[in-house]
Short mmCIF file of C-alpha atoms (C1' of nucleotides) in Angstrom, two decimals:
data_model
loop_
_atom_site.label_atom_id
_atom_site.label_comp_id
_atom_site.label_asym_id
_atom_site.label_seq_id
_atom_site.Cartn_x
_atom_site.Cartn_y
_atom_site.Cartn_z
CA UNK A 1 86.75 76.37 82.13
CA UNK A 2 84.50 75.65 85.05
CA UNK A 3 85.12 71.93 84.79
CA UNK A 4 88.86 72.55 85.05
CA UNK A 5 88.37 74.43 88.31
CA UNK A 6 86.22 71.67 89.70
CA UNK A 7 88.85 69.11 88.84
CA UNK A 8 91.48 71.13 90.67
CA UNK A 9 89.25 71.56 93.70
CA UNK A 10 88.54 67.85 93.88
CA UNK A 11 92.22 67.10 94.44
CA UNK A 12 93.52 70.14 96.32
CA UNK A 13 96.66 68.79 97.91
CA UNK A 14 98.90 66.37 96.05
CA UNK A 15 100.69 63.72 98.10
CA UNK A 16 104.02 64.75 99.53
CA UNK A 17 105.76 61.82 97.93
CA UNK A 18 106.22 61.28 94.26
CA UNK A 19 107.05 63.67 91.45
CA UNK A 20 105.88 67.30 91.59
CA UNK A 21 102.58 68.15 90.06
CA UNK A 22 102.99 68.41 86.31
CA UNK A 23 101.84 71.84 85.20
CA UNK A 24 99.35 71.52 82.39
CA UNK A 25 100.56 73.43 79.34
CA UNK A 26 97.61 75.75 78.88
CA UNK A 27 94.83 75.36 81.40
CA UNK A 28 93.69 78.96 81.34
CA UNK A 29 93.10 80.97 84.49
CA UNK A 30 93.09 79.09 87.75
CA UNK A 31 93.08 80.11 91.39
CA UNK A 32 95.50 77.36 92.43
CA UNK A 33 94.64 77.18 96.12
CA UNK A 34 97.15 74.35 96.71
CA UNK A 35 100.00 76.58 95.62
CA UNK A 36 98.64 79.50 97.62
CA UNK A 37 98.40 77.28 100.68
CA UNK A 38 101.97 76.04 100.28
CA UNK A 39 103.13 79.65 100.08
CA UNK A 40 101.08 80.50 103.17
CA UNK A 41 102.58 77.72 105.27
CA UNK A 42 106.01 79.19 104.64
CA UNK A 43 105.38 82.91 104.48
CA UNK A 44 102.19 83.58 106.43
CA UNK A 45 102.51 85.99 109.34
CA UNK A 46 102.34 84.78 112.92
CA UNK A 47 99.58 86.95 114.29
CA UNK A 48 98.32 86.61 117.87
CA UNK A 49 94.77 85.73 116.83
CA UNK A 50 96.21 82.94 114.67
CA UNK A 51 97.87 81.23 117.62
CA UNK A 52 96.51 77.73 118.19
CA UNK A 53 95.47 78.71 121.71
CA UNK A 54 93.49 81.70 120.50
CA UNK A 55 89.86 80.80 120.91
CA UNK A 56 86.76 81.92 119.06
CA UNK A 57 86.43 85.03 121.19
CA UNK A 58 89.93 86.09 120.22
CA UNK A 59 89.12 85.54 116.57
CA UNK A 60 85.88 87.49 116.83
CA UNK A 61 87.55 90.41 118.58
CA UNK A 62 90.34 90.52 116.01
CA UNK A 63 87.96 90.34 113.06
CA UNK A 64 85.85 93.22 114.31
CA UNK A 65 88.92 95.31 115.03
CA UNK A 66 90.31 94.52 111.59
CA UNK A 67 87.23 95.76 109.77
CA UNK A 68 88.55 98.57 107.57
CA UNK A 69 91.60 98.81 109.82
CA UNK A 70 95.23 97.81 109.10
CA UNK A 71 96.80 94.94 111.03
CA UNK A 72 99.60 97.11 112.40
CA UNK A 73 97.13 99.41 114.13
CA UNK A 74 95.13 96.57 115.65
CA UNK A 75 97.96 94.68 117.37
CA UNK A 76 98.31 96.85 120.47
CA UNK A 77 94.60 97.48 121.22
CA UNK A 78 93.88 93.81 120.59
CA UNK A 79 96.48 92.73 123.12
CA UNK A 80 95.16 95.07 125.80
CA UNK A 81 91.58 94.13 125.04
CA UNK A 82 92.14 90.40 125.34
CA UNK A 83 94.13 90.79 128.53
CA UNK A 84 91.37 92.82 130.10
CA UNK A 85 88.46 90.85 128.67
CA UNK A 86 89.60 87.31 127.93
CA UNK A 87 86.01 86.08 127.60
CA UNK A 88 82.69 87.49 126.34
CA UNK A 89 81.39 87.29 129.91
CA UNK A 90 84.15 89.56 131.14
CA UNK A 91 83.32 92.23 128.59
CA UNK A 92 79.58 91.92 129.07
CA UNK A 93 80.05 92.50 132.79
CA UNK A 94 81.33 96.02 132.16
CA UNK A 95 79.50 99.05 130.78
CA UNK A 96 79.65 99.82 127.08
CA UNK A 97 81.61 102.97 127.81
CA UNK A 98 84.54 100.88 128.95
CA UNK A 99 84.64 99.29 125.52
CA UNK A 100 84.45 102.66 123.78
CA UNK A 101 87.29 103.97 125.90
CA UNK A 102 89.43 100.90 125.32
CA UNK A 103 88.74 101.16 121.60
CA UNK A 104 90.93 104.24 121.64
CA UNK A 105 91.73 105.62 118.23
CA UNK A 106 91.03 102.51 116.22
CA UNK A 107 88.30 104.32 114.33
CA UNK A 108 84.65 103.53 113.67
CA UNK A 109 83.93 103.47 117.42
CA UNK A 110 80.45 102.04 116.85
CA UNK A 111 82.32 98.78 116.38
CA UNK A 112 83.18 98.92 120.09
CA UNK A 113 79.52 99.27 120.99
CA UNK A 114 78.59 96.40 118.71
CA UNK A 115 81.32 94.17 120.06
CA UNK A 116 80.12 94.90 123.58
CA UNK A 117 76.55 94.11 122.53
CA UNK A 118 77.76 90.93 120.86
CA UNK A 119 79.46 89.89 124.08
CA UNK A 120 76.21 90.46 125.96
CA UNK A 121 74.28 88.41 123.42
CA UNK A 122 76.84 85.61 123.61
CA UNK A 123 76.55 85.60 127.38
CA UNK A 124 72.77 85.63 127.38
CA UNK A 125 71.88 83.46 124.43
CA UNK A 126 74.90 81.16 124.08
CA UNK A 127 76.07 80.57 127.63
CA UNK A 128 79.20 82.60 127.04
CA UNK A 129 80.37 80.54 124.07
CA UNK A 130 80.83 82.18 120.68
CA UNK A 131 78.31 80.41 118.44
CA UNK A 132 79.53 78.11 115.68
CA UNK A 133 76.72 78.38 113.15
CA UNK A 134 76.39 80.93 110.38
CA UNK A 135 72.91 82.07 111.35
CA UNK A 136 73.77 82.51 115.01
CA UNK A 137 76.90 84.46 114.16
CA UNK A 138 75.08 86.68 111.68
CA UNK A 139 72.59 87.53 114.40
CA UNK A 140 75.34 89.08 116.53
CA UNK A 141 75.75 92.88 116.36
CA UNK A 142 78.65 93.92 114.15
CA UNK A 143 78.94 90.50 112.54
CA UNK A 144 78.20 90.48 108.82
CA UNK A 145 78.67 88.03 105.97
CA UNK A 146 82.44 88.26 106.08
CA UNK A 147 83.05 88.22 109.83
CA UNK A 148 80.64 85.36 110.45
CA UNK A 149 82.47 83.12 108.00
CA UNK A 150 85.85 84.25 109.29
CA UNK A 151 84.91 83.02 112.76
CA UNK A 152 83.64 79.74 111.35
CA UNK A 153 86.82 79.14 109.38
CA UNK A 154 89.57 80.55 111.59
CA UNK A 155 88.16 79.69 115.01
CA UNK A 156 86.15 76.55 114.35
CA UNK A 157 88.14 75.35 111.35
CA UNK A 158 85.05 74.97 109.22
CA UNK A 159 84.73 75.06 105.46
CA UNK A 160 83.38 78.55 104.77
CA UNK A 161 83.82 81.01 101.92
CA UNK A 162 85.64 83.84 103.66
CA UNK A 163 85.70 86.63 101.10
CA UNK A 164 87.00 89.99 102.15
CA UNK A 165 88.39 92.72 99.90
CA UNK A 166 91.69 90.85 99.60
CA UNK A 167 90.12 87.56 98.55
CA UNK A 168 87.74 89.32 96.21
CA UNK A 169 90.71 91.02 94.53
CA UNK A 170 92.61 87.75 94.05
CA UNK A 171 89.54 86.06 92.59
CA UNK A 172 88.83 88.92 90.23
CA UNK A 173 92.37 89.24 89.03
CA UNK A 174 93.33 85.63 88.55
CA UNK A 175 90.03 84.26 87.30
CA UNK A 176 88.42 87.24 85.58
CA UNK A 177 91.28 89.55 84.71
CA UNK A 178 89.60 92.43 86.49
CA UNK A 179 90.64 94.75 89.27
CA UNK A 180 87.55 96.80 89.89
CA UNK A 181 88.14 97.26 93.61
CA UNK A 182 84.53 96.57 94.46
CA UNK A 183 83.44 94.90 97.70
CA UNK A 184 82.74 91.18 97.98
CA UNK A 185 79.44 89.78 96.82
CA UNK A 186 77.48 86.59 97.29
CA UNK A 187 78.67 85.56 93.85
CA UNK A 188 82.27 85.82 95.06
CA UNK A 189 81.50 83.57 98.00
CA UNK A 190 79.81 81.03 95.75
CA UNK A 191 82.77 81.05 93.39
CA UNK A 192 85.29 80.50 96.15
CA UNK A 193 83.19 77.87 97.89
CA UNK A 194 83.27 75.71 94.77
CA UNK A 195 87.06 75.88 94.78
CA UNK A 196 87.71 75.15 98.46
CA UNK A 197 89.01 71.73 99.52
CA UNK A 198 86.32 69.34 100.66
CA UNK A 199 87.85 68.77 104.08
CA UNK A 200 87.00 71.37 106.69
CA UNK A 201 90.48 71.78 108.14
CA UNK A 202 92.11 72.10 104.73
CA UNK A 203 89.44 74.53 103.58
CA UNK A 204 90.00 76.66 106.66
CA UNK A 205 93.73 76.81 106.01
CA UNK A 206 93.13 77.60 102.35
CA UNK A 207 90.82 80.45 103.37
CA UNK A 208 93.49 82.00 105.56
CA UNK A 209 96.03 81.43 102.83
CA UNK A 210 94.22 83.25 100.04
CA UNK A 211 93.46 86.17 102.31
CA UNK A 212 97.09 86.43 103.36
CA UNK A 213 98.17 86.13 99.74
CA UNK A 214 96.00 89.09 98.85
CA UNK A 215 97.30 91.08 101.81
CA UNK A 216 101.01 90.46 101.21
CA UNK A 217 101.55 89.65 97.52
CA UNK A 218 98.52 90.33 95.36
CA UNK A 219 98.05 93.71 96.98
CA UNK A 220 95.84 96.53 95.80
CA UNK A 221 98.41 99.21 95.21
CA UNK A 222 101.64 97.54 94.17
CA UNK A 223 101.15 93.83 93.54
CA UNK A 224 104.47 92.03 93.45
CA UNK A 225 103.80 90.07 90.28
CA UNK A 226 107.52 89.84 89.66
CA UNK A 227 107.88 87.65 92.73
CA UNK A 228 104.48 85.96 92.62
CA UNK A 229 104.91 82.50 94.16
CA UNK A 230 102.21 81.03 91.98
CA UNK A 231 102.74 79.39 88.60
CA UNK A 232 100.96 80.73 85.55
CA UNK A 233 97.21 80.92 85.53
CA UNK A 234 96.59 84.57 86.31
CA UNK A 235 94.30 86.13 83.73
CA UNK A 236 95.04 89.59 85.08
CA UNK A 237 98.78 89.29 84.50
CA UNK A 238 98.24 87.58 81.17
CA UNK A 239 96.16 90.49 79.93
CA UNK A 240 98.57 93.20 81.00
CA UNK A 241 97.20 93.99 84.45
CA UNK A 242 94.32 96.20 83.31
CA UNK A 243 93.39 98.97 85.71
CA UNK A 244 89.91 99.63 86.97
CA UNK A 245 87.68 101.42 84.53
CA UNK A 246 85.40 102.82 87.19
CA UNK A 247 87.45 104.99 89.52
CA UNK A 248 86.43 104.71 93.11
CA UNK A 249 84.81 107.80 94.49
CA UNK A 250 87.26 109.56 96.73
CA UNK A 251 85.98 109.73 100.25
CA UNK A 252 85.61 113.27 101.41
CA UNK A 253 86.90 114.02 104.85
CA UNK A 254 87.62 117.66 105.68
CA UNK A 255 84.59 119.23 107.25
CA UNK A 256 82.50 116.08 107.24
CA UNK A 257 80.35 114.88 110.08
CA UNK A 258 82.74 111.99 110.51
CA UNK A 259 85.56 114.35 111.33
CA UNK A 260 83.44 116.36 113.74
CA UNK A 261 82.10 113.26 115.44
CA UNK A 262 85.63 112.00 115.85
CA UNK A 263 86.73 115.22 117.51
CA UNK A 264 83.75 115.33 119.83
CA UNK A 265 84.15 111.76 120.98
CA UNK A 266 87.91 112.21 121.36
CA UNK A 267 87.35 115.01 123.88
CA UNK A 268 85.19 112.82 126.09
CA UNK A 269 87.40 109.76 125.63
CA UNK A 270 90.54 111.69 126.49
CA UNK A 271 88.85 113.05 129.58
CA UNK A 272 87.94 109.53 130.62
CA UNK A 273 91.57 108.53 130.16
CA UNK A 274 92.45 111.23 132.69
CA UNK A 275 89.85 109.97 135.10
CA UNK A 276 87.36 112.70 134.30
CA UNK A 277 84.01 111.04 133.84
CA UNK A 278 82.03 113.96 132.46
CA UNK A 279 82.57 116.80 130.04
CA UNK A 280 80.52 119.97 130.25
CA UNK A 281 78.81 120.91 127.00
CA UNK A 282 80.73 124.21 126.55
CA UNK A 283 83.95 122.23 126.54
CA UNK A 284 82.82 120.54 123.36
CA UNK A 285 82.75 123.81 121.46
CA UNK A 286 86.46 123.56 120.87
CA UNK A 287 85.87 120.49 118.70
CA UNK A 288 84.24 122.44 115.88
CA UNK A 289 83.52 126.10 115.35
CA UNK A 290 80.33 125.80 113.34
CA UNK A 291 77.52 125.35 115.90
CA UNK A 292 74.88 123.78 113.66
CA UNK A 293 77.09 120.96 112.47
CA UNK A 294 78.60 120.55 115.91
CA UNK A 295 75.19 120.12 117.47
CA UNK A 296 74.03 117.76 114.73
CA UNK A 297 77.05 115.53 115.30
CA UNK A 298 76.64 115.59 119.05
CA UNK A 299 73.04 114.49 118.65
CA UNK A 300 74.08 111.68 116.35
CA UNK A 301 76.64 110.45 118.87
CA UNK A 302 73.94 110.47 121.53
CA UNK A 303 71.58 108.63 119.21
CA UNK A 304 74.24 106.01 118.52
CA UNK A 305 74.79 105.50 122.22
CA UNK A 306 78.43 106.46 121.99
CA UNK A 307 77.74 109.33 124.37
CA UNK A 308 75.14 109.84 127.10
CA UNK A 309 73.65 113.14 128.19
CA UNK A 310 74.04 113.79 131.88
CA UNK A 311 72.47 117.13 132.78
CA UNK A 312 74.78 119.90 131.56
CA UNK A 313 77.44 117.36 130.54
CA UNK A 314 78.04 114.25 128.45
CA UNK A 315 79.85 111.05 129.33
CA UNK A 316 80.64 107.65 127.94
CA UNK A 317 77.75 105.19 128.41
CA UNK A 318 77.77 103.51 131.80
CA UNK A 319 80.58 105.60 133.23
"C1'" DG B 1 72.50 99.94 95.93
"C1'" DA B 2 74.37 104.02 97.48
"C1'" DG B 3 75.67 106.60 101.82
"C1'" DT B 4 77.49 106.73 106.12
"C1'" DC B 5 80.68 105.70 109.64
"C1'" DG B 6 87.27 107.10 111.99
"C1'" DT B 7 91.92 107.00 111.88
"C1'" DG B 8 96.56 107.67 110.57
"C1'" DG B 9 100.28 105.80 107.63
"C1'" DT B 10 101.75 105.85 102.74
"C1'" DT B 11 102.69 107.82 98.21
"C1'" DT C 1 100.82 117.38 99.78
"C1'" DA C 2 96.53 116.08 98.98
"C1'" DA C 3 94.84 111.86 97.81
"C1'" DC C 4 94.55 107.26 98.76
"C1'" DC C 5 93.19 103.57 101.49
"C1'" DA C 6 93.13 99.18 105.32
"C1'" DA C 7 90.45 91.70 107.25
"C1'" DG C 8 82.96 95.69 106.62
"C1'" DA C 9 78.53 96.51 108.81
"C1'" DC C 10 74.41 98.72 108.65
"C1'" DT C 11 70.55 101.51 106.86
#
DNA sequence: GAGTCGTGGTT
DNA sequence: TAACCAAGACT
């Protein structure tokens, strides 16, 4: 089985001329990156951070914003962000609070702090240029195993195993017949890396293609197997699309610290939007009635640096 | 490895 | 409608 995959990977893109690739009668499961890439060239979305003129900073900003966040919700904040801060230097020149405010309601506002810190690091350590090595990218705040490789592939067109939840799902389904919904692992990256085209540019395109395929066709909830553009080779479909045996733990929300933190920060952020730089502590009581939890969450926001204590009030950092 | 960290649209 | 969940990172 493994040797079959290697053979496919060694000749990823057949020549445009000549007869179509003969489909082997029974090759077992295969990822089929060439077919996925052909589908992508025709059906992939035109997203602003995919524009040829979008540089590495644009890719980095988009990837951080897209962490656990749908594309549709990112589009507007991304546009405003890039217009205001077209370079890491521009963002680094402003206080972190400006980034938190501009983050708006994207969620996980610590990402805004990390992106601001990453911009500062890029300015200080890399002369304002987003680094192009894995180790240097991983050293940036908010950049993990996925995002680092996404920048390498999508911005610098390098051969890197970009495995997010979408890619992980496609790999698991087609090659292993599973759909466990678990996050990507190093083993997933190793598996994909062995299947990527040898050429950097082609590997980069294939990486974008498989991610898009997972986002649009081989989706988590309702995969459109009936219109799957790929020929046979999906072990998941062949085995009756088995569902996950281990149900994912439902994430609690009502009454959690996350909800309270969100309300607290929203009060200060909304005030900043109205030009009010500070919020007196009593004004935060409306966020949550229970004082112990409210205070605990306020302290955690201060500890994170999302808020700063200023006498009897709080404000966004640097405002 | 399991917990934590936002938000709002979808089913 | 309550549950689900969408391009992860960090501790």
